Coordinates of C-alpha atoms in Angstrom, one line a residue:
M780 CA 0.0 0.0 0.0
T781 CA 1.3 3.5 -0.8
S782 CA 0.2 7.1 -0.6
T783 CA -1.6 6.8 -3.8
L784 CA -4.2 4.6 -2.1
T785 CA -7.8 4.7 -3.7
W786 CA -11.0 3.9 -2.2
A787 CA -11.2 0.8 -4.5
Q788 CA -8.0 -0.5 -3.1
L789 CA -9.1 0.3 0.5
R790 CA -12.3 -1.6 -0.3
D791 CA -10.5 -4.7 -1.5
L792 CA -8.0 -4.8 1.1
K793 CA -7.9 -8.4 2.7
C794 CA -7.4 -7.7 6.4
A795 CA -7.5 -11.3 7.0
E796 CA -4.2 -11.8 5.2
L797 CA -2.6 -9.3 7.7
E798 CA -4.0 -11.3 10.5
G799 CA -2.8 -14.5 9.1
A800 CA 0.7 -12.9 8.9
A801 CA 0.3 -11.7 12.6
D802 CA -0.6 -15.4 13.5
G803 CA 2.6 -16.6 11.9
W804 CA 4.8 -14.1 14.0
G805 CA 2.6 -15.1 16.9
R806 CA 3.6 -18.8 16.5
A807 CA 7.3 -17.8 16.1
S808 CA 7.0 -15.8 19.4
N809 CA 5.4 -18.7 21.2
R810 CA 8.2 -21.1 20.1
A811 CA 10.9 -18.7 21.3
D812 CA 9.1 -18.6 24.7
A813 CA 8.9 -22.3 24.9
G814 CA 12.6 -22.5 24.2
R815 CA 13.4 -19.9 26.9
D816 CA 11.2 -21.8 29.3
S817 CA 12.8 -25.0 28.5
I818 CA 16.2 -23.5 29.2
D819 CA 15.4 -21.8 32.4
K820 CA 13.3 -24.5 34.1
R821 CA 15.0 -27.7 32.8
L822 CA 18.4 -27.3 31.5
M823 CA 19.5 -24.5 33.7
N824 CA 18.1 -25.9 36.9
G825 CA 19.4 -29.4 36.2
L826 CA 22.9 -28.1 35.5
L827 CA 22.9 -25.9 38.7
G828 CA 21.6 -28.7 40.8
T829 CA 24.1 -31.3 39.6
Q830 CA 27.4 -29.7 38.1
Q831 CA 30.0 -27.5 39.6
G832 CA 33.4 -26.1 38.4
E833 CA 34.5 -23.8 35.5
A834 CA 33.0 -25.9 32.7
A835 CA 29.7 -25.8 34.5
D836 CA 29.8 -22.0 35.0
A837 CA 30.6 -21.5 31.4
A838 CA 27.8 -23.7 30.3
V839 CA 25.5 -21.8 32.7
A840 CA 26.7 -18.4 31.2
R841 CA 26.0 -19.6 27.7
L842 CA 22.5 -21.0 28.5
R843 CA 21.7 -17.6 30.2
Q844 CA 22.7 -15.9 27.1
L845 CA 20.7 -18.3 24.9
S846 CA 17.7 -17.7 27.2
R847 CA 18.1 -14.0 26.9
N848 CA 18.3 -14.3 23.0
F849 CA 15.0 -16.4 23.1
Q850 CA 13.5 -13.7 25.3
Y851 CA 14.3 -11.1 22.8
V852 CA 12.9 -13.1 19.8
Y853 CA 9.7 -13.7 21.8
T854 CA 9.4 -9.9 22.5
E855 CA 10.2 -8.7 19.0
C856 CA 7.9 -11.3 17.3
G857 CA 5.2 -10.6 19.6
L858 CA 5.4 -6.8 18.8
L859 CA 5.2 -7.8 15.1
R860 CA 2.2 -9.8 15.6
T861 CA 0.4 -7.0 17.6
A862 CA 1.5 -4.3 15.0
L863 CA -0.1 -6.3 12.2
N864 CA -3.2 -7.2 14.1
S865 CA -3.6 -3.5 15.1
L866 CA -3.0 -2.4 11.5
A867 CA -5.7 -4.7 10.4
H868 CA -8.0 -3.7 13.1
E869 CA -7.7 0.0 12.2
M870 CA -7.9 -0.6 8.4
R871 CA -11.0 -2.7 9.0
A872 CA -12.7 0.3 10.7
Q873 CA -12.0 2.4 7.7
Q874 CA -13.2 -0.3 5.3
R875 CA -16.5 -0.3 7.3
A876 CA -16.7 3.5 7.0
L877 CA -16.0 3.3 3.3
Q878 CA -18.6 0.5 2.7
G879 CA -21.3 2.5 4.5
A880 CA -20.8 5.4 2.3
L881 CA -20.8 3.3 -0.9
A882 CA -23.8 1.4 0.2
D883 CA -25.6 4.7 0.7
A884 CA -24.5 5.8 -2.6
D885 CA -25.8 2.7 -4.2
A886 CA -29.2 3.0 -2.6
L887 CA -29.6 6.5 -3.9
R888 CA -28.2 5.5 -7.4
F889 CA -25.3 7.9 -7.2
T890 CA -22.0 7.0 -9.0
V891 CA -18.8 7.1 -7.0
H892 CA -16.0 7.8 -9.3
P893 CA -12.4 6.4 -8.9
D894 CA -11.1 9.7 -7.7
G895 CA -13.8 9.5 -4.9
S896 CA -16.1 12.2 -6.4
V897 CA -19.9 11.4 -6.3
T898 CA -22.3 12.2 -9.2
Y899 CA -26.0 12.6 -8.5
P900 CA -29.0 12.6 -11.0
E901 CA -31.4 15.3 -11.6
A902 CA -34.1 15.8 -9.1
G903 CA -36.8 18.1 -7.8
E904 CA -38.2 20.9 -9.9
G905 CA -37.4 24.2 -11.0
L906 CA -39.3 27.2 -9.3
I907 CA -39.8 28.8 -12.9
D908 CA -40.3 26.0 -15.4
G909 CA -41.0 23.1 -13.1
K910 CA -38.6 21.1 -14.9
P911 CA -36.3 18.5 -12.9
L912 CA -33.0 20.2 -11.6
P913 CA -30.0 19.1 -13.2
G914 CA -27.6 16.6 -11.4
G915 CA -23.9 17.4 -10.6
T916 CA -20.9 16.0 -9.0
A917 CA -19.6 16.4 -5.5
S918 CA -15.9 16.1 -4.4
G919 CA -14.6 15.4 -1.1
R920 CA -13.6 18.7 0.9
G921 CA -10.5 17.3 2.6
L922 CA -11.6 18.4 6.2
P923 CA -15.4 17.9 6.4
G924 CA -17.0 19.8 9.2
L925 CA -14.0 22.3 9.5
L926 CA -14.9 24.4 6.4
P927 CA -17.4 27.4 7.3
P928 CA -20.8 27.2 5.3
S929 CA -21.0 29.2 2.3
G930 CA -24.5 30.4 2.9
L931 CA -25.5 29.0 -0.5
V932 CA -27.9 26.2 -0.7
A933 CA -27.8 24.0 -3.8
P934 CA -31.4 23.5 -5.2
N935 CA -31.1 19.9 -6.2
P936 CA -32.1 17.8 -3.1
H937 CA -29.5 15.2 -3.9
A938 CA -26.6 17.6 -3.7
A939 CA -26.2 17.8 0.1
K940 CA -26.4 14.1 0.3
A941 CA -23.8 13.5 -2.5
Q942 CA -21.5 16.1 -0.7
E943 CA -21.8 14.0 2.5
I944 CA -20.9 10.7 0.8
A945 CA -18.0 12.3 -0.9
D946 CA -16.6 13.6 2.2
R947 CA -17.0 10.2 4.0
V948 CA -15.2 8.5 1.0
E949 CA -12.4 11.0 1.3
K950 CA -12.0 10.7 5.0
A951 CA -12.0 6.8 5.1
V952 CA -9.1 6.9 2.4
R953 CA -7.2 9.8 3.9
T954 CA -7.5 8.1 7.4
A955 CA -6.3 4.8 5.8
K956 CA -3.2 6.5 4.3
E957 CA -2.3 7.9 7.6
I958 CA -2.7 4.6 9.3
D959 CA -0.6 2.8 6.5
W960 CA 2.3 5.3 6.9
R961 CA 2.3 5.0 10.7
Y962 CA 2.6 1.3 10.7
T963 CA 5.0 1.3 7.8
R964 CA 7.4 3.4 9.9
I965 CA 6.8 0.9 12.9
L966 CA 7.3 -2.2 11.1
R967 CA 10.5 -1.1 9.3
K968 CA 12.1 -0.5 12.8
L969 CA 11.1 -4.1 14.0
K970 CA 14.3 -5.7 13.1
A971 CA 17.3 -7.1 15.0
E972 CA 21.1 -6.6 14.6
E973 CA 23.0 -9.5 13.0
G974 CA 24.7 -11.8 15.3
L975 CA 23.7 -14.3 18.0
K976 CA 24.2 -12.0 21.1
V977 CA 21.6 -9.7 22.5
P978 CA 23.4 -7.0 24.4
D979 CA 21.8 -4.2 26.5
A980 CA 21.8 -1.8 23.6
T981 CA 19.7 -4.3 21.7
W982 CA 17.1 -4.4 24.6
T983 CA 17.4 -0.4 24.4
D984 CA 16.0 -0.8 20.9
A985 CA 13.4 -3.3 22.0
A986 CA 12.2 -0.8 24.6
T987 CA 11.7 1.8 21.9
D988 CA 10.0 -0.6 19.6
A989 CA 7.6 -1.6 22.5
A990 CA 6.8 2.0 23.0
A991 CA 6.1 2.6 19.3
V992 CA 3.7 -0.5 19.1
R993 CA 2.0 0.5 22.3
G994 CA 1.3 3.9 21.1
A995 CA -0.1 2.5 17.8
A996 CA -2.0 -0.3 19.4
R997 CA -3.8 1.8 21.8
G998 CA -7.2 1.4 20.5
Y999 CA -6.8 -2.2 19.6
L1000 CA -5.6 -3.4 23.1
K1001 CA -4.7 -0.8 25.8
D1002 CA -8.1 0.8 26.0
A1003 CA -9.6 -2.6 27.1
I1004 CA -7.3 -3.1 30.0
P1005 CA -9.7 -2.7 33.0
H1006 CA -7.5 -0.2 35.1
D1007 CA -10.6 1.2 37.0
A1008 CA -12.1 -2.4 37.9
S1009 CA -11.8 -4.1 41.0
P1010 CA -9.3 -7.0 41.3
A1011 CA -12.1 -9.5 41.2
E1012 CA -13.2 -7.9 37.9
R1013 CA -9.8 -7.8 36.5
K1014 CA -9.4 -11.5 37.3
A1015 CA -12.7 -12.4 35.4
W1016 CA -11.5 -10.1 32.4
W1017 CA -8.3 -11.9 32.2
A1018 CA -9.9 -15.4 32.3
G1019 CA -12.4 -14.4 29.6
L1020 CA -9.6 -13.5 27.1
T1021 CA -8.7 -16.0 24.3
Q1022 CA -5.3 -17.4 24.4
E1023 CA -4.2 -15.3 21.4
Q1024 CA -5.4 -12.0 23.2
R1025 CA -3.5 -13.1 26.4
E1026 CA -0.3 -13.5 24.4
E1027 CA -0.6 -10.1 22.7
Y1028 CA -1.2 -8.4 25.9
L1029 CA 1.8 -10.0 27.4
A1030 CA 4.0 -9.3 24.5
V1031 CA 3.0 -5.5 24.0
Y1032 CA 1.9 -4.6 27.7
P1033 CA 3.9 -6.5 30.1
D1034 CA 4.2 -3.4 32.2
Q1035 CA 0.5 -3.0 32.4
I1036 CA -0.4 -6.6 32.8
G1037 CA 2.4 -7.3 35.2
N1038 CA 1.4 -4.5 37.6
L1039 CA -2.3 -5.1 37.6
D1040 CA -3.8 -6.4 40.9
G1041 CA -6.2 -9.2 40.3
I1042 CA -4.1 -10.8 37.5
P1043 CA -2.8 -14.3 38.5
A1044 CA 0.7 -14.5 40.1
L1045 CA 2.1 -16.7 37.3
V1046 CA 0.9 -14.3 34.6
R1047 CA 2.3 -11.3 36.5
D1048 CA 5.6 -13.0 36.9
A1049 CA 6.0 -13.8 33.1
A1050 CA 4.9 -10.3 32.2
N1051 CA 7.3 -8.6 34.6
R1052 CA 10.3 -10.8 33.7
D1053 CA 9.9 -9.4 30.3
N1054 CA 9.2 -5.8 31.4
L1055 CA 12.3 -6.1 33.4
Q1056 CA 14.5 -6.4 30.4
L1057 CA 12.7 -3.6 28.7
L1058 CA 13.3 -1.5 31.7
I1059 CA 17.1 -2.3 31.8
G1060 CA 17.2 -1.4 28.1
K1061 CA 15.3 2.0 28.7
L1062 CA 17.7 3.0 31.5
E1063 CA 20.9 1.6 29.9
G1064 CA 23.1 4.4 28.7
R1065 CA 21.4 7.1 30.8
D1066 CA 24.0 9.0 33.0
D1067 CA 21.7 10.6 35.6
E1068 CA 21.9 9.3 39.0
R1069 CA 18.4 8.1 39.3
A1070 CA 18.7 5.9 36.3
E1071 CA 22.0 4.5 37.4
T1072 CA 20.6 3.7 40.8
Q1073 CA 17.6 2.1 39.6
L1074 CA 19.6 0.1 36.9
A1075 CA 21.7 -1.4 39.6
G1076 CA 18.7 -2.7 41.5
L1077 CA 17.1 -4.1 38.3
R1078 CA 20.2 -6.0 37.5
E1079 CA 20.5 -7.5 40.9
I1080 CA 16.9 -8.5 40.7
D1081 CA 17.6 -10.0 37.2
R1082 CA 20.6 -11.9 38.6
Q1083 CA 18.5 -13.5 41.4
L1084 CA 15.6 -14.4 39.1
H1085 CA 18.2 -16.9 37.5
D1086 CA 19.3 -18.4 40.6
D1087 CA 17.8 -21.8 41.9
R1088 CA 16.1 -20.4 44.8
K1089 CA 13.9 -22.3 47.1
P1090 CA 11.1 -21.2 47.5
P1091 CA 11.1 -20.1 44.0
M1092 CA 10.9 -16.3 43.1
F1093 CA 8.1 -14.6 41.5
L1094 CA 8.2 -11.0 40.2
L1095 CA 4.9 -9.6 40.9
G1096 CA 5.7 -6.0 40.1
I1097 CA 8.3 -3.8 38.6
G1098 CA 8.6 -0.2 37.5
D1099 CA 10.8 2.9 37.2
E1100 CA 8.0 5.5 38.2
G1101 CA 9.1 7.7 41.3
N1102 CA 11.7 6.0 43.4
G1103 CA 11.1 2.8 41.7
R1104 CA 8.7 -0.2 42.2
A1105 CA 9.3 -3.9 42.9
I1106 CA 7.2 -6.6 44.3
V1107 CA 8.8 -10.0 45.0
S1108 CA 7.3 -13.1 46.3
Y1109 CA 9.2 -16.2 47.3
G1110 CA 6.6 -19.0 46.7
N1111 CA 3.5 -18.8 44.6
P1112 CA 1.1 -16.5 46.5
D1113 CA -1.9 -17.9 44.6
A1114 CA -1.2 -21.4 45.7
A1115 CA 0.0 -20.9 49.0
R1116 CA -2.3 -21.1 52.1
N1117 CA -0.2 -18.6 54.1
V1118 CA 0.9 -15.4 52.4
S1119 CA 2.7 -12.5 54.1
A1120 CA 3.5 -9.1 52.5
Y1121 CA 6.3 -7.1 54.1
V1122 CA 6.2 -3.2 53.4
P1123 CA 9.6 -1.6 54.0
G1124 CA 10.1 1.9 55.2
L1125 CA 12.4 4.9 55.3
N1126 CA 15.0 5.4 52.5
T1127 CA 13.7 2.3 50.6
S1128 CA 13.9 2.8 47.0
L1129 CA 14.5 0.5 43.9
D1130 CA 18.3 0.3 44.1
E1131 CA 20.9 -2.5 44.8
E1132 CA 20.6 -2.3 48.5
F1133 CA 16.9 -3.0 48.2
A1134 CA 17.4 -5.8 45.9
K1135 CA 20.0 -7.5 48.3
G1136 CA 18.7 -6.6 51.6
D1137 CA 14.9 -6.2 51.5
L1138 CA 14.5 -9.2 49.2
K1139 CA 16.5 -11.2 51.5
R1140 CA 14.1 -10.4 54.5
A1141 CA 11.3 -11.7 52.5
W1142 CA 13.3 -14.7 51.5
D1143 CA 14.3 -15.5 55.2
T1144 CA 10.6 -15.2 56.2
A1145 CA 9.6 -17.5 53.4
K1146 CA 12.3 -20.0 54.4
G1147 CA 11.3 -19.7 58.1
A1148 CA 7.5 -20.1 57.4
A1149 CA 8.0 -23.2 55.2
K1150 CA 9.5 -25.0 58.3
Y1151 CA 6.1 -24.7 59.9
D1152 CA 3.9 -24.9 56.9
H1153 CA 5.2 -25.7 53.4
S1154 CA 2.1 -24.0 51.8
S1155 CA 3.6 -20.6 52.5
A1156 CA 4.8 -17.5 50.5
A1157 CA 6.4 -14.3 51.6
I1158 CA 6.4 -10.9 49.6
V1159 CA 8.4 -7.8 49.9
W1160 CA 6.1 -4.9 48.6
L1161 CA 7.8 -1.6 47.2
G1162 CA 4.6 -0.3 45.5
Y1163 CA 5.0 3.2 47.0
D1164 CA 7.4 6.0 47.4
A1165 CA 8.9 5.7 50.9
P1166 CA 10.4 8.8 52.4
Q1167 CA 13.9 9.5 51.4
A1168 CA 15.8 11.3 54.2
P1169 CA 19.3 12.2 53.0
D1170 CA 20.5 12.4 56.6
G1171 CA 18.9 9.0 57.5
L1172 CA 17.2 9.1 61.0
A1173 CA 18.5 12.5 61.6
S1174 CA 15.9 13.8 59.2
L1175 CA 13.0 11.6 60.4
A1176 CA 11.2 14.8 61.5
V1177 CA 10.5 15.7 58.0
M1178 CA 8.3 12.6 57.6
G1179 CA 4.6 13.3 57.2
D1180 CA 1.6 11.0 56.7
E1181 CA 1.1 11.7 53.1
R1182 CA 3.3 9.0 51.6
A1183 CA 1.8 6.5 54.0
E1184 CA -1.7 7.4 53.1
R1185 CA -1.0 6.9 49.4
G1186 CA 0.9 3.8 50.1
G1187 CA -1.9 2.3 52.1
R1188 CA -4.3 2.9 49.3
E1189 CA -1.9 1.0 46.9
F1190 CA -1.2 -1.6 49.4
N1191 CA -4.9 -2.3 49.9
G1192 CA -5.4 -2.7 46.1
F1193 CA -2.5 -5.2 46.1
M1194 CA -3.7 -7.2 49.0
S1195 CA -7.2 -7.2 47.4
G1196 CA -5.7 -8.7 44.3
L1197 CA -3.9 -11.4 46.5
A1198 CA -7.4 -12.2 48.1
A1199 CA -9.0 -12.3 44.5
T1200 CA -6.4 -14.7 43.1
N1201 CA -5.6 -17.0 45.9
E1202 CA -6.9 -20.5 45.1
N1203 CA -7.4 -21.5 48.7
E1204 CA -10.9 -21.4 50.2
D1205 CA -9.8 -19.3 53.4
P1206 CA -6.2 -18.2 52.9
H1207 CA -4.2 -16.6 55.8
L1208 CA -2.8 -13.3 55.0
T1209 CA -0.3 -11.4 57.1
A1210 CA 0.7 -7.6 56.6
I1211 CA 4.1 -6.9 58.0
G1212 CA 5.3 -3.1 58.3
H1213 CA 8.8 -2.3 59.3
S1214 CA 9.9 1.5 60.2
Y1215 CA 7.8 3.8 58.1
G1216 CA 6.3 0.7 56.4
S1217 CA 4.4 0.2 59.6
R1218 CA 2.8 3.7 59.2
T1219 CA 1.9 2.7 55.7
V1220 CA 0.3 -0.5 57.0
G1221 CA -1.5 1.5 59.6
A1222 CA -3.0 3.8 57.1
A1223 CA -4.1 0.9 55.0
T1224 CA -6.1 -0.4 57.8
Q1225 CA -8.0 2.8 58.0
R1226 CA -9.4 2.6 54.6
D1227 CA -12.9 1.3 54.1
G1228 CA -13.0 -2.4 55.0
G1229 CA -9.5 -2.3 56.3
I1230 CA -6.6 -4.4 54.6
P1231 CA -8.5 -6.9 52.5
G1232 CA -8.2 -10.5 53.6
V1233 CA -5.6 -9.8 56.3
D1234 CA -5.8 -11.9 59.5
D1235 CA -2.5 -10.7 61.3
I1236 CA -0.5 -7.7 61.4
V1237 CA 3.2 -7.6 62.4
L1238 CA 4.9 -4.3 63.4
V1239 CA 8.7 -4.1 63.7
G1240 CA 11.0 -0.9 64.3
S1241 CA 7.8 1.2 64.2
P1242 CA 7.6 5.0 64.9
G1243 CA 4.0 4.6 65.4
V1244 CA 1.1 3.5 63.0
G1245 CA -1.2 6.5 63.2
V1246 CA -3.8 4.9 65.7
D1247 CA -3.5 4.6 69.4
R1248 CA -4.9 1.2 69.9
A1249 CA -4.2 -2.2 68.5
E1250 CA -7.9 -2.8 68.2
D1251 CA -8.3 0.1 65.8
L1252 CA -6.2 -1.9 63.1
G1253 CA -9.2 -4.0 62.2
V1254 CA -7.9 -7.5 63.1
G1255 CA -8.7 -7.7 66.6
K1256 CA -5.8 -6.7 69.2
D1257 CA -4.9 -10.3 69.7
H1258 CA -3.9 -10.5 66.0
V1259 CA -1.5 -7.5 66.2
F1260 CA 2.1 -8.4 66.9
V1261 CA 4.9 -6.1 67.7
G1262 CA 8.7 -6.3 67.8
A1263 CA 10.7 -3.3 69.2
A1264 CA 14.5 -3.8 70.0
E1265 CA 15.7 -2.0 73.1
H1266 CA 18.4 0.0 71.2
D1267 CA 16.3 0.7 68.0
V1268 CA 16.2 4.6 67.9
V1269 CA 13.1 4.6 65.7
T1270 CA 10.9 2.8 68.4
M1271 CA 12.2 5.6 70.8
L1272 CA 11.3 8.7 68.9
P1273 CA 9.8 11.6 70.7
S1274 CA 6.3 12.6 69.8
K1275 CA 5.3 15.5 67.5
Q1276 CA 4.1 17.3 70.6
Q1277 CA 7.4 17.1 72.3
A1278 CA 8.9 18.5 69.0
A1279 CA 6.5 21.4 69.1
I1280 CA 7.4 22.4 72.6
G1281 CA 11.2 22.1 71.9
V1282 CA 12.6 19.2 73.6
A1283 CA 16.3 19.7 73.9
G1284 CA 18.1 19.6 70.7
L1285 CA 15.0 18.4 68.7
I1286 CA 14.3 21.7 66.8
A1287 CA 17.9 22.3 66.0
A1288 CA 18.8 18.8 64.9
G1289 CA 15.8 16.5 64.7
P1290 CA 14.9 13.5 66.7
F1291 CA 18.1 11.7 66.3
S1292 CA 20.2 14.1 68.2
S1293 CA 17.3 14.2 70.8
Y1294 CA 17.9 10.5 71.4
V1295 CA 21.5 11.0 71.5
A1296 CA 21.0 13.6 74.3
G1297 CA 19.1 11.1 76.4
D1298 CA 15.5 12.6 75.6
V1299 CA 13.9 9.5 74.3
A1300 CA 10.3 9.3 73.7
D1301 CA 7.3 10.5 75.7
Q1302 CA 8.0 8.1 78.7
G1303 CA 5.0 9.3 80.5
D1304 CA 2.3 8.8 77.9
D1305 CA 4.0 6.4 75.5
D1306 CA 3.7 8.6 72.4
L1307 CA 5.9 8.2 69.5
W1308 CA 6.1 10.3 66.2
F1309 CA 3.0 8.7 64.7
G1310 CA 1.1 8.2 67.7
K1311 CA 1.0 5.7 70.6
D1312 CA 4.1 3.4 70.9
P1313 CA 2.8 0.0 69.4
A1314 CA 5.1 -1.8 71.9
S1315 CA 3.4 -0.1 74.9
E1316 CA 0.9 -1.5 77.2
A1317 CA -1.5 1.4 76.2
F1318 CA -1.5 0.3 72.7
G1319 CA -2.6 -3.2 73.6
A1320 CA -0.9 -5.4 71.0
R1321 CA 1.1 -8.6 71.7
R1322 CA 4.9 -8.0 71.9
F1323 CA 7.2 -10.8 71.0
P1324 CA 10.9 -11.0 72.2
V1325 CA 13.6 -9.5 69.9
S1326 CA 17.3 -9.1 70.6
E1327 CA 18.3 -5.6 72.0
G1328 CA 20.5 -5.0 69.2
P1329 CA 23.8 -2.9 69.1
R1330 CA 23.8 0.2 71.2
L1331 CA 23.4 3.5 69.2
I1332 CA 26.8 4.7 70.5
S1333 CA 29.5 2.3 71.6
E1334 CA 33.2 2.2 71.5
D1335 CA 33.0 1.0 67.9
G1336 CA 31.1 4.3 66.9
V1337 CA 27.6 5.0 66.0
S1338 CA 25.2 2.2 64.8
I1339 CA 21.6 2.0 64.0
D1340 CA 21.8 -1.8 63.2
A1341 CA 19.3 -2.5 65.9
H1342 CA 16.6 -1.1 63.6
S1343 CA 17.5 -3.5 60.7
Q1344 CA 17.9 -7.0 62.2
Y1345 CA 14.4 -8.2 63.0
F1346 CA 14.1 -10.4 60.0
D1347 CA 17.7 -11.9 60.1
P1348 CA 18.0 -15.4 61.4
Q1349 CA 21.7 -15.1 62.1
R1350 CA 21.5 -11.7 64.0
D1351 CA 18.2 -12.1 65.7
A1352 CA 16.9 -15.6 65.5
V1353 CA 14.0 -15.3 68.1
S1354 CA 12.5 -12.2 66.1
A1355 CA 12.8 -13.8 62.7
D1356 CA 11.4 -17.0 64.0
S1357 CA 8.5 -15.2 65.7
I1358 CA 7.7 -13.4 62.4
A1359 CA 7.8 -16.8 60.4
L1360 CA 5.4 -18.4 62.9
I1361 CA 3.0 -15.7 62.5
A1362 CA 3.3 -15.6 58.7
A1363 CA 2.8 -19.4 58.7
G1364 CA -0.5 -19.0 60.8
R1365 CA 1.1 -20.5 63.9
S1366 CA 1.0 -17.3 66.1
S1367 CA -0.3 -19.4 69.0
K1368 CA 3.4 -20.9 69.1
V1369 CA 4.9 -17.4 69.5
K1370 CA 6.3 -16.7 73.0
M1371 CA 5.3 -13.1 74.3
E1372 CA 7.0 -10.7 76.5
D1373 CA 5.6 -7.8 78.7
P1374 CA 5.0 -4.3 76.9
R1375 CA 7.2 -1.4 77.6

C-alpha cells in the first residue's frame, strides 16, 4: 500500500491476510518463549543442581545468553504480531466507514468515481419552469466539518447527500493512508542486529520498539485493559480472554499486565520478567543518578531471578516510576495457604541495597515459614514512594503522613488482588510493616473495610502507626504483633507534641540528636512520632521478644543496626522465628513478653 491509495484498494484490502501474517509471527514468538522456558526450568536448573566447576559455570553463562536471546525473539515477534493485528483492526474500521458510504450511494443510485467524487442525478423541480433540476458532481472537501458554510444552498435535493458521501469516502481513504504510513514506520524498525548475542543496547532498541507499538495499538488493546475495575473484575476479564489475546497483551503491555492487581501471579511473573528487560534497556546508557541507581537494582533482581532459589521467586511488580517499584514473592502467593506481605520503610527505593537486603528479608521469612507450613509464600512490597531522608534518621522529623496514606491505598489494592487470585478457600494473609512501612500498613487499615483478607499484622521497628490502639487496626488486638528492639532508635522517637514544645536539641537537629542527648520518647504517655508506641501497654498489641541490638553509641562508633535486624535469622533468631510463625499461621506458638 502506498500514498496513492484509492478507495477501491481500501475496499478490496484483505485484512484477514494481515491477521494471518500476525498469526505466523505469533507462532514464532510462542516457540521462542517455549525455548526460553525449557532453558530456564529444565536445562539451567538441572545443570545448577548437579554440576560444579569452571566448565559448569561456562555452560550456565552460555545458557543464560541463549535464554536472553530467546526472550528477545519472543518480545520482537510478539510486537510484530500485535502491530499487524492492530493495523488490520484500524484498516477494517476504515473499510466499514467506506462500505457504509458506498452502500448509501448505491441506494440513492449515485455514482462514486475512482477519484472519490460522487455524481448525483437530476431531481426536484425548478421554481420557474417546473422541470427537474440538473444533477452534478460533489468532491470530498478534505476536512469535512471544519470548513465554514458558504451560505448558499444547492437547489437539487441530492446535492447535500452526495457531498456528505464524498466527504465520507475522502475521510476513510485519508485516514487509511495515515494508518498505513504510521505502521510502515513501526514495522521497518522491528528488526534485529545481525549476530547471536543480544546486548543491553539491543534491549534499548526493543524498549523503543515496544513503546512505538503500544502507542499504535492503543485502540486495539490498551483501551480495553480494566484499570478502573476491582481486582476480582480484572481476574474475570483475564479469564475471559482468548489465548491469542493474552499472548498479545503479554508481548505488548507487560508493564500494564504485570502490575495489575487481580491478574494471576504466574501471569504477572511472566509479564514482569519481560518488562524487567525492557526497563534495563530503557535505563541503559543514561547518565543521571536516578537511572544508574535503579539500573543497579534491576540488574541485581535479574541476577537473582536466574538463581535456583527455594522457595522459587516470583516477580509480581516492577517499574521505574518515582523512586522505583518492585514486588517480589518467594513462593507462589496464589497457591500458598499462608501469604505474608512486608512493607519496607524509610529510605527504601529501587536500588541495589533494596534488591539485596529487603529481598533477603522476605526470603528469610519464606524459608522460616516453610518450616512450619510448606504452603507459605512471603512477599516484599515496594509499591509506593517511601520517604527519602538524606541524613537518615536525623531527618526523620520531615516525615509526614502523606506518603503513608498514598501507600496504604496502593497496598490495599495489592492485597485485594492477592485475596482475589488465591486458590485456597480461606487463605491466611499477614501484613508486615517495618519502620515507616508500619505507618503505611496502619494507613491501609483505616481505609474502608481495612486491609482486604488480612488476618494478622506484624509491626517491627515502628515509629507509630497512626492509631493509638491495636484494636483500631481492624483485625482484633490479639492479632496485632509488635517487635521493638531495646536499642532501636526509631522505636524511641519523641512525639510531635514534644517536638512542638522544643525538647532539647530536637528543633535544632531532629529526633536523632534528641535520642543521643537522652531525651527518648514520651516516657510518661508512650507517644511516638506517629502516635502511641505499638510496643506499649496502652497500645494493647502482643509483643514478641527480639534482640536488644547494638547500642546506638559504643566504642565501635555510631550504629543503627538494631533497627534493621528483625528479619535476620543469624542476627536475631528469636525475632525472625516469631515473624515466620505468625506468617505461617502459627501465632499461638509465639512466645510473648511484657509491653514497655
